[in-house]
Structures are given as C-alpha cells and as structure tokens.
XYZ file of C-alpha atoms in Angstrom:
423
model
C -7.868 -7.290 31.431
C -5.539 -8.490 28.700
C -1.875 -9.657 28.707
C 0.034 -8.905 25.668
C 3.611 -9.784 24.442
C 5.447 -7.221 22.509
C 8.139 -8.337 20.028
C 10.508 -5.655 18.456
C 13.807 -4.952 17.777
C 16.480 -3.742 20.686
C 17.105 -0.683 18.654
C 16.622 2.764 20.525
C 13.590 4.060 18.104
C 12.049 1.267 17.641
C 11.561 0.721 21.680
C 10.778 4.301 21.979
C 7.794 4.006 19.649
C 6.583 0.621 20.993
C 7.063 1.943 24.852
C 4.475 4.628 24.272
C 2.287 2.135 22.612
C 2.690 0.098 25.541
C 2.111 2.490 28.358
C -0.885 3.542 26.912
C -2.247 0.411 26.791
C -1.125 -0.084 30.524
C -2.638 2.928 31.259
C -6.176 1.520 30.094
C -5.471 -1.651 32.277
C -3.596 -4.175 30.189
C -0.380 -6.189 30.810
C 2.509 -5.735 28.462
C 5.557 -8.076 28.421
C 8.204 -7.247 26.310
C 10.085 -10.425 25.079
C 13.672 -10.302 23.899
C 17.293 -11.366 24.625
C 18.449 -9.983 28.096
C 20.205 -6.835 26.821
C 17.094 -5.222 25.473
C 15.847 -4.817 29.201
C 18.510 -1.753 29.136
C 16.383 -0.158 26.426
C 13.172 -0.133 28.584
C 12.722 3.056 30.536
C 9.675 2.501 32.530
C 9.051 -0.481 34.808
C 5.172 -0.755 34.324
C 6.572 -2.704 31.279
C 7.551 -6.349 32.225
C 10.402 -7.913 30.574
C 11.223 -11.723 29.828
C 14.519 -12.511 28.486
C 15.257 -15.402 26.152
C 18.199 -16.451 24.150
C 20.365 -17.031 27.166
C 22.593 -19.332 24.971
C 22.577 -17.842 21.691
C 22.303 -14.317 22.819
C 23.947 -13.781 26.113
C 24.307 -10.636 27.982
C 26.658 -8.468 26.206
C 26.099 -9.664 22.946
C 23.632 -7.125 21.689
C 26.745 -4.527 21.475
C 27.947 -6.522 18.297
C 24.332 -5.862 16.686
C 24.307 -2.376 17.308
C 28.131 -1.687 15.865
C 27.144 -3.598 12.803
C 23.847 -1.382 12.775
C 26.120 1.782 13.072
C 28.278 0.728 10.282
C 25.943 -0.964 7.848
C 28.386 -0.835 4.625
C 30.141 -3.645 2.436
C 30.614 -6.989 4.480
C 29.115 -5.381 7.816
C 25.484 -5.288 6.084
C 25.857 -9.047 5.163
C 26.882 -9.854 8.885
C 23.967 -7.679 10.108
C 21.500 -9.483 7.943
C 22.948 -12.798 9.234
C 22.740 -11.422 12.437
C 18.906 -10.688 12.151
C 18.479 -14.325 10.908
C 20.129 -15.687 14.261
C 17.883 -13.406 15.930
C 14.481 -14.580 14.267
C 15.949 -18.195 14.461
C 16.342 -17.739 18.248
C 12.856 -16.362 18.940
C 10.959 -18.774 16.874
C 12.707 -21.545 18.561
C 12.073 -19.835 22.174
C 8.922 -18.238 21.992
C 6.233 -20.291 21.761
C 6.807 -22.085 25.123
C 7.460 -18.684 26.822
C 4.133 -17.174 25.244
C 2.400 -20.418 26.579
C 3.582 -20.135 30.127
C 3.024 -16.480 30.194
C -0.561 -16.886 29.279
C -0.670 -14.198 26.837
C -4.123 -12.995 25.233
C -2.495 -11.401 22.081
C 0.736 -9.956 20.536
C 2.088 -6.741 19.339
C 4.691 -7.064 16.732
C 7.207 -4.885 15.212
C 7.339 -5.389 11.432
C 11.224 -5.738 11.419
C 10.939 -8.665 13.670
C 9.117 -11.368 11.379
C 9.454 -14.454 14.136
C 6.592 -12.491 16.135
C 4.145 -12.869 13.631
C 5.240 -16.108 12.423
C 4.935 -17.773 15.916
C 1.663 -15.929 16.514
C 0.201 -17.900 13.454
C 1.833 -21.186 14.927
C 0.184 -20.539 18.271
C -3.448 -19.070 16.786
C -2.608 -15.935 18.795
C -4.163 -12.593 17.389
C -1.621 -9.956 16.609
C -1.284 -6.545 15.259
C 1.990 -5.416 13.172
C 3.378 -2.144 13.965
C 5.701 -0.316 11.460
C 8.056 1.620 13.612
C 10.262 2.206 10.306
C 8.752 2.678 6.939
C 6.178 0.018 6.211
C 7.307 -3.252 4.992
C 4.031 -3.949 2.800
C 4.782 -4.709 -0.732
C 2.372 -3.316 -3.350
C 3.047 -3.468 -6.929
C 4.212 -0.340 -8.412
C 5.986 0.551 -5.271
C 9.669 0.659 -4.205
C 10.551 -1.325 -1.387
C 11.450 0.803 1.725
C 14.637 0.348 1.727
C 15.322 1.550 -1.872
C 16.176 5.695 -2.701
C 13.855 5.406 -5.814
C 11.301 8.143 -6.318
C 7.784 7.432 -7.237
C 6.777 7.040 -10.875
C 4.161 4.950 -12.925
C 6.162 4.437 -15.896
C 7.319 1.016 -17.382
C 11.247 1.835 -16.544
C 10.445 2.697 -13.208
C 8.465 -0.648 -12.718
C 11.278 -2.542 -13.855
C 13.646 -0.494 -11.725
C 11.413 -1.469 -8.593
C 11.054 -4.985 -9.713
C 14.885 -5.358 -10.212
C 15.927 -4.077 -7.327
C 13.151 -6.255 -4.907
C 14.833 -9.214 -6.642
C 18.266 -8.074 -5.218
C 16.973 -7.311 -1.771
C 15.364 -10.679 -1.596
C 18.743 -12.388 -2.524
C 20.305 -10.774 0.282
C 17.939 -11.447 2.937
C 17.684 -15.254 1.710
C 19.241 -16.330 4.798
C 16.441 -14.963 7.137
C 14.109 -16.448 4.715
C 15.705 -19.564 5.000
C 15.109 -19.409 8.542
C 11.609 -18.319 8.418
C 10.578 -21.239 6.129
C 12.472 -23.917 8.378
C 10.612 -23.121 11.458
C 7.212 -22.435 9.268
C 7.478 -26.088 8.378
C 8.212 -27.121 11.940
C 5.153 -25.175 12.598
C 2.798 -26.421 9.976
C 2.488 -23.462 8.057
C 2.886 -21.962 4.743
C 6.064 -21.082 3.338
C 6.984 -17.088 3.792
C 9.148 -14.887 1.514
C 10.042 -12.484 4.031
C 9.082 -9.842 6.599
C 6.143 -8.724 4.194
C 4.855 -12.337 4.630
C 4.752 -12.119 8.404
C 2.392 -9.180 8.779
C -0.936 -9.567 10.858
C -4.428 -9.972 8.941
C -6.109 -8.192 11.454
C -4.623 -4.698 11.934
C -1.118 -3.151 10.826
C 0.054 0.245 12.571
C 2.278 3.067 10.798
C 4.122 5.788 12.412
C 3.786 7.468 8.729
C 0.868 9.753 7.651
C -0.011 9.650 4.010
C 1.695 12.617 3.127
C 4.895 11.122 3.841
C 4.066 7.951 1.869
C 3.929 6.975 -2.155
C 0.180 6.666 -3.090
C -1.127 3.120 -2.272
C -3.934 1.374 -3.755
C -4.129 -0.641 -1.066
C -5.941 0.594 2.041
C -4.627 -1.944 4.543
C -2.376 0.263 6.565
C -3.505 2.589 9.848
C -1.375 5.735 9.312
C -1.262 6.941 13.090
C 1.627 9.129 12.954
C 4.583 8.795 15.847
C 4.357 6.797 19.002
C 5.193 8.796 21.528
C 4.785 8.995 24.840
C 2.484 11.846 26.514
C 4.505 14.646 28.178
C 4.719 18.400 28.526
C 6.545 20.268 25.591
C 9.863 21.683 26.496
C 10.256 25.565 26.810
C 14.019 25.375 26.472
C 15.663 27.582 23.441
C 18.638 28.276 22.192
C 20.189 31.878 22.183
C 19.786 32.220 18.559
C 20.245 35.447 16.585
C 17.412 36.303 14.880
C 19.087 37.901 12.010
C 20.720 34.614 10.513
C 19.123 31.442 9.838
C 19.201 28.646 12.579
C 19.848 24.906 11.254
C 19.649 21.774 13.477
C 21.717 18.884 12.451
C 21.341 15.506 13.834
C 21.975 12.136 12.320
C 20.511 9.835 15.111
C 21.614 7.539 17.730
C 23.388 5.064 15.760
C 25.143 7.263 12.976
C 26.258 10.188 15.644
C 29.642 8.950 14.830
C 29.963 10.246 11.681
C 32.351 12.832 12.316
C 33.173 13.408 8.308
C 29.843 13.961 7.586
C 29.314 16.447 10.301
C 32.149 18.644 8.965
C 30.713 18.710 5.710
C 27.452 19.917 7.031
C 29.692 22.599 9.198
C 31.555 23.658 6.045
C 28.402 24.300 3.987
C 26.500 26.339 6.979
C 29.760 28.317 7.207
C 29.424 29.169 3.674
C 25.971 30.100 3.840
C 26.652 32.306 7.134
C 24.087 30.263 8.997
C 23.730 29.192 13.062
C 24.403 25.621 13.002
C 23.711 23.283 16.023
C 24.892 19.840 15.922
C 23.696 16.841 18.131
C 25.812 14.065 17.774
C 24.003 11.645 20.853
C 27.073 11.010 21.980
C 28.866 9.699 19.140
C 31.986 12.170 19.195
C 34.955 13.065 21.458
C 36.050 16.287 22.806
C 38.279 16.862 20.042
C 35.991 16.059 17.234
C 33.361 18.478 18.894
C 35.928 21.488 18.940
C 37.015 20.290 15.323
C 33.420 21.216 14.284
C 33.174 24.400 16.182
C 36.297 25.421 14.215
C 34.464 24.253 10.913
C 31.324 26.692 11.358
C 29.359 24.933 14.139
C 28.141 27.373 16.392
C 27.201 24.705 18.770
C 28.120 20.958 19.494
C 26.450 18.825 21.724
C 25.267 15.315 22.279
C 21.674 15.518 22.889
C 19.449 18.000 22.147
C 15.671 18.594 23.049
C 14.703 17.824 19.382
C 10.977 19.356 19.416
C 12.230 22.536 21.124
C 14.846 22.575 18.585
C 12.802 22.465 15.750
C 10.332 25.032 16.781
C 13.069 27.642 16.546
C 15.317 26.129 13.297
C 14.496 27.215 9.958
C 15.566 23.782 8.453
C 16.657 20.549 9.837
C 19.734 18.317 8.440
C 18.926 14.638 8.796
C 19.997 11.240 7.760
C 16.265 10.914 6.990
C 15.610 9.029 10.182
C 11.887 8.566 10.217
C 11.248 10.078 13.935
C 13.465 13.132 13.128
C 11.225 13.638 10.018
C 8.013 13.203 11.662
C 9.504 15.970 14.178
C 10.257 18.172 11.454
C 6.650 18.204 10.481
C 5.105 18.792 13.352
C 7.223 21.866 13.680
C 6.814 22.955 9.852
C 10.628 22.896 9.500
C 12.007 22.200 5.973
C 13.993 19.034 6.004
C 17.490 18.333 4.130
C 17.946 14.315 4.318
C 21.442 12.887 3.959
C 20.277 8.988 3.995
C 22.944 6.299 5.116
C 20.860 3.134 5.531
C 18.118 0.942 5.730
C 14.759 2.941 5.242
C 16.552 6.144 5.483
C 16.814 6.286 1.658
C 13.209 5.378 1.077
C 12.329 8.092 3.783
C 14.401 10.678 1.909
C 12.751 9.747 -1.627
C 9.376 10.144 0.034
C 10.535 13.455 1.346
C 11.511 14.904 -1.855
C 8.738 13.442 -3.603
C 6.110 15.229 -1.397
C 7.598 18.576 -1.423
C 8.547 18.732 2.205
C 12.103 18.949 1.992
C 15.095 17.978 -0.424
C 17.896 15.327 -0.137
C 21.281 14.929 -1.394
C 23.986 12.107 -1.058
C 25.688 11.946 1.793
C 29.133 11.827 -0.319
C 28.367 15.239 -1.582
C 30.874 18.126 -1.366
C 30.243 20.602 1.050
C 29.629 23.326 -2.024
C 26.547 21.027 -3.196
C 25.306 20.796 0.177
C 25.470 24.454 0.450
C 23.698 25.039 -2.686
C 21.090 22.590 -1.995
C 20.284 24.145 1.751
C 20.407 27.667 0.187
C 17.417 26.675 -2.039
C 15.451 25.080 0.631
C 15.468 27.846 2.682
C 14.232 29.865 0.153
C 11.583 27.301 -0.849
C 8.145 28.980 0.066
C 6.368 26.206 -1.659
C 8.478 23.404 0.580
C 6.699 25.402 3.413
C 3.029 25.463 2.294
C 3.430 21.534 1.911
C 4.957 20.828 5.352
C 1.700 23.245 6.729
C -0.686 20.580 4.747
C 1.552 17.488 6.187
C 1.375 19.326 9.817
C -2.413 19.118 9.885
C -2.820 15.857 8.653
C -0.309 14.464 11.368
C -1.900 16.536 14.006
C -4.971 14.788 13.067
C -3.559 11.310 13.266
C -4.227 10.007 16.296
C -0.767 8.894 17.482
C -0.221 6.072 20.119
C -3.912 6.483 21.655
C -5.373 5.764 17.912
C -2.866 2.909 17.955
C -4.020 1.751 21.338
C -7.560 1.912 20.004
C -6.758 -0.014 16.642
C -4.641 -2.632 19.104
C -7.574 -3.366 21.319
C -10.062 -4.059 18.713
C -7.785 -6.068 16.843
C -6.774 -8.126 19.536
C -10.031 -8.967 20.805
C -11.032 -10.947 17.813
C -9.392 -13.467 15.320
C -12.500 -13.525 12.835
C -11.985 -10.500 10.214
C -9.377 -7.631 9.576
C -9.872 -4.260 10.579
C -10.530 -1.745 7.805
C -8.600 1.668 7.664
C -10.081 3.940 10.042
C -10.468 7.527 9.726
C -8.988 9.850 12.512
C-alpha cells in the first residue's frame, strides 16, 4: 500500500482531526508519517502513526510552548508575533521537507490548509496531495467574507465592499508569510503564491464543515465530510441534572480555557436565569478560580468533560465558536450560543447565527446581555428545527471514512481534480 506524509499545525484540534483520518487510512493498509518539529510528537496519541522530526535548529524541543502561548492570547501585538511565528514555521518546512520527503519515499501528502508549506513543497516535488480544512475552509470566493471575519452573509454592494476591504487588511497582516512563500516559490521554480488559499490541492479539498454550517458557495470544490473523528463507543456518562431546570454546558476549548473573567460572566448570566451550569475549563483554571465560579453561579466546574455525552443532556451550549464544539452540538441538536474569541471563531459564529443554529454575542458583553440572549435561545423553537435538519445532514456527511475514500482516490492520480462527491 501507499506511504503518505501528513503535514499539520501542532494544535490540539488539528492533530485530533488529522489523527482520525490517518488511523482510518492505516486500517486500510497505508503508512502515515507525521512530519513537524519535535514537540509535535507529544500530540500524537497512537503509535501507529509514525513521526519524523524536522527543524532541530530553528524549532528545538521546548519551542512549541511559545507558539501555544501566543495562540492562547492572540490579541494586540501577540497576534503579530503569532503570525511571524507561523511564517517561521512555514519557512522551516519549506527548507527541510523536500529532502525528508525524498528520503522517506512518500507517495503523496495530506496537508492541513493552515500550513501552506505542505502544498507548496508538494507542487515543487510533483507529489499528489489533498488539502484538509480542519478549521473553516480558507478557500476564497467572490462575495464571501474570509473565515476569520465576523461578517454575516449578504449579497448587497455594501457587504461586498466590506468583504473586499477586510480581505485587504488581512492580506496586509499576513504579508510576512506571503514573503516566505514567494521566496521559496522562486527557489522551487513555481509561480508566486498570495497566501494560504493559493497553496491548496488541485485534486481534492476536504472540509470538516457541512453545507448547513457554511455560507452559500457557487464553486463546488469542497468535499463537506463533517467532523473527522476516531471511531469509538459512545459514552453513557451522565451528569446528575435536575430535570425541572434547564442544563447549560460552557466550554472555551483547550486554548482559551484560562479566560476566568469570561467564565464568570457566563456564570452570572446563568445564575440570573436559574440555570444549571457546567463549566469545563480544559485545565486552564486553578482551584481558587473554580471555587469562585461556583460562588458566581456555576453548579459544576471541571477541567474536562465528555463533551458529546454532556451535549446529549444540555439544553444549550455556550462556546467560543470552535468548529469541533459546534459540530458536536449539531450532532446532538443542542442550541449554540457563540462568544467568538479569535482565528476562525468569528466566522463560525457568523455562520451559526446566519443558519439559525444558534445565536452569537460579543465576548465583552455584560452578564445581563448574555442572560437575555441565552434566554431567547432557550425558547427558540425555530432553532431546534434547523438543528434537526443540520443534524440529518451531518449524519450523512461521511466523516473520516469518506475523507479516507477521497484521499485514496486523489492520491492515486495526478491528472485531474475530483468532483464534489455526494455522500
């Protein structure tokens, strides 16, 4: 069978999604090698996925902690430092991947959209590759806002002007990474690249979204397969919830679980509505902060919770708008209140609100505003109807198995793109 290289940012949610796809392919007889800086190996949970370290000089052991710290607090100058960090990583991969890929004798590549070096190097070596959108797809299309922008969908001239001007600002901010890509493109003898969207596979592009969680697209170039998850038995764990009062789950993901002030606003809002609140902070808070949240209105505060099992009980979820939490909520028909913080979360929140799968509110809002919005969500019958439709779509999307089918087909050819397949 084939040997595929896997290139993805060493971020928890990205590695979990790519791991699910990799293990599905391994079960079919393929070999998978994840290539990145040495620290990234700790994020792999299954020894069947091989690992090859690169960047020993520029990205030595211990250096990933700085990247994760920047990603956890991406405001102000930290955001620009994070972008510079991304550019340095792309530079390292462009320098080191060609020799490593040749030495490993890989047959193709599976590349996260958020690491453009993978696609650029694949082009340079003539290797077939697929692009995987672990976050919102970066594919650009006229009349659609970028996935990192908070704008809703509109076809009017004013909206189109807003989308275009915000795209220019984004491209200016990402100019450092663009310079890195173009420098290496010249060395490789390739045409210039304008950014992430110019380093995507011409063969197949796989997305963890579904059409119900996206704005209308004219170009049918994405395979919407839904969440990439490892196969496993569903948990029957249940929280001791009082059935006479609504139960709400709040999580801000692995990178944002340290946001004590925001959790406190959530707790105050839930206390105002007499709701049962479970907060999962993913290890971001200490015991004193957890006690303070109890005093502020949270009934339970924990580091981690079995998210699917909790969502099966909850009447609403309060989230930062992470794609994994949102798709889990759809799978359990749980109304979503999104408080986006960074990256593609504003885009996810905008799509949740536009599609009627939930509501969004600023993370800087007062507890009164949050309570008002949450109360309206809990009484929104139309939201539950739309979640039911989206849930059906999600169940038919195909997940990791369909993504593996697409990957195998794409990496066995270098001649023509794959058309969007109907699950």
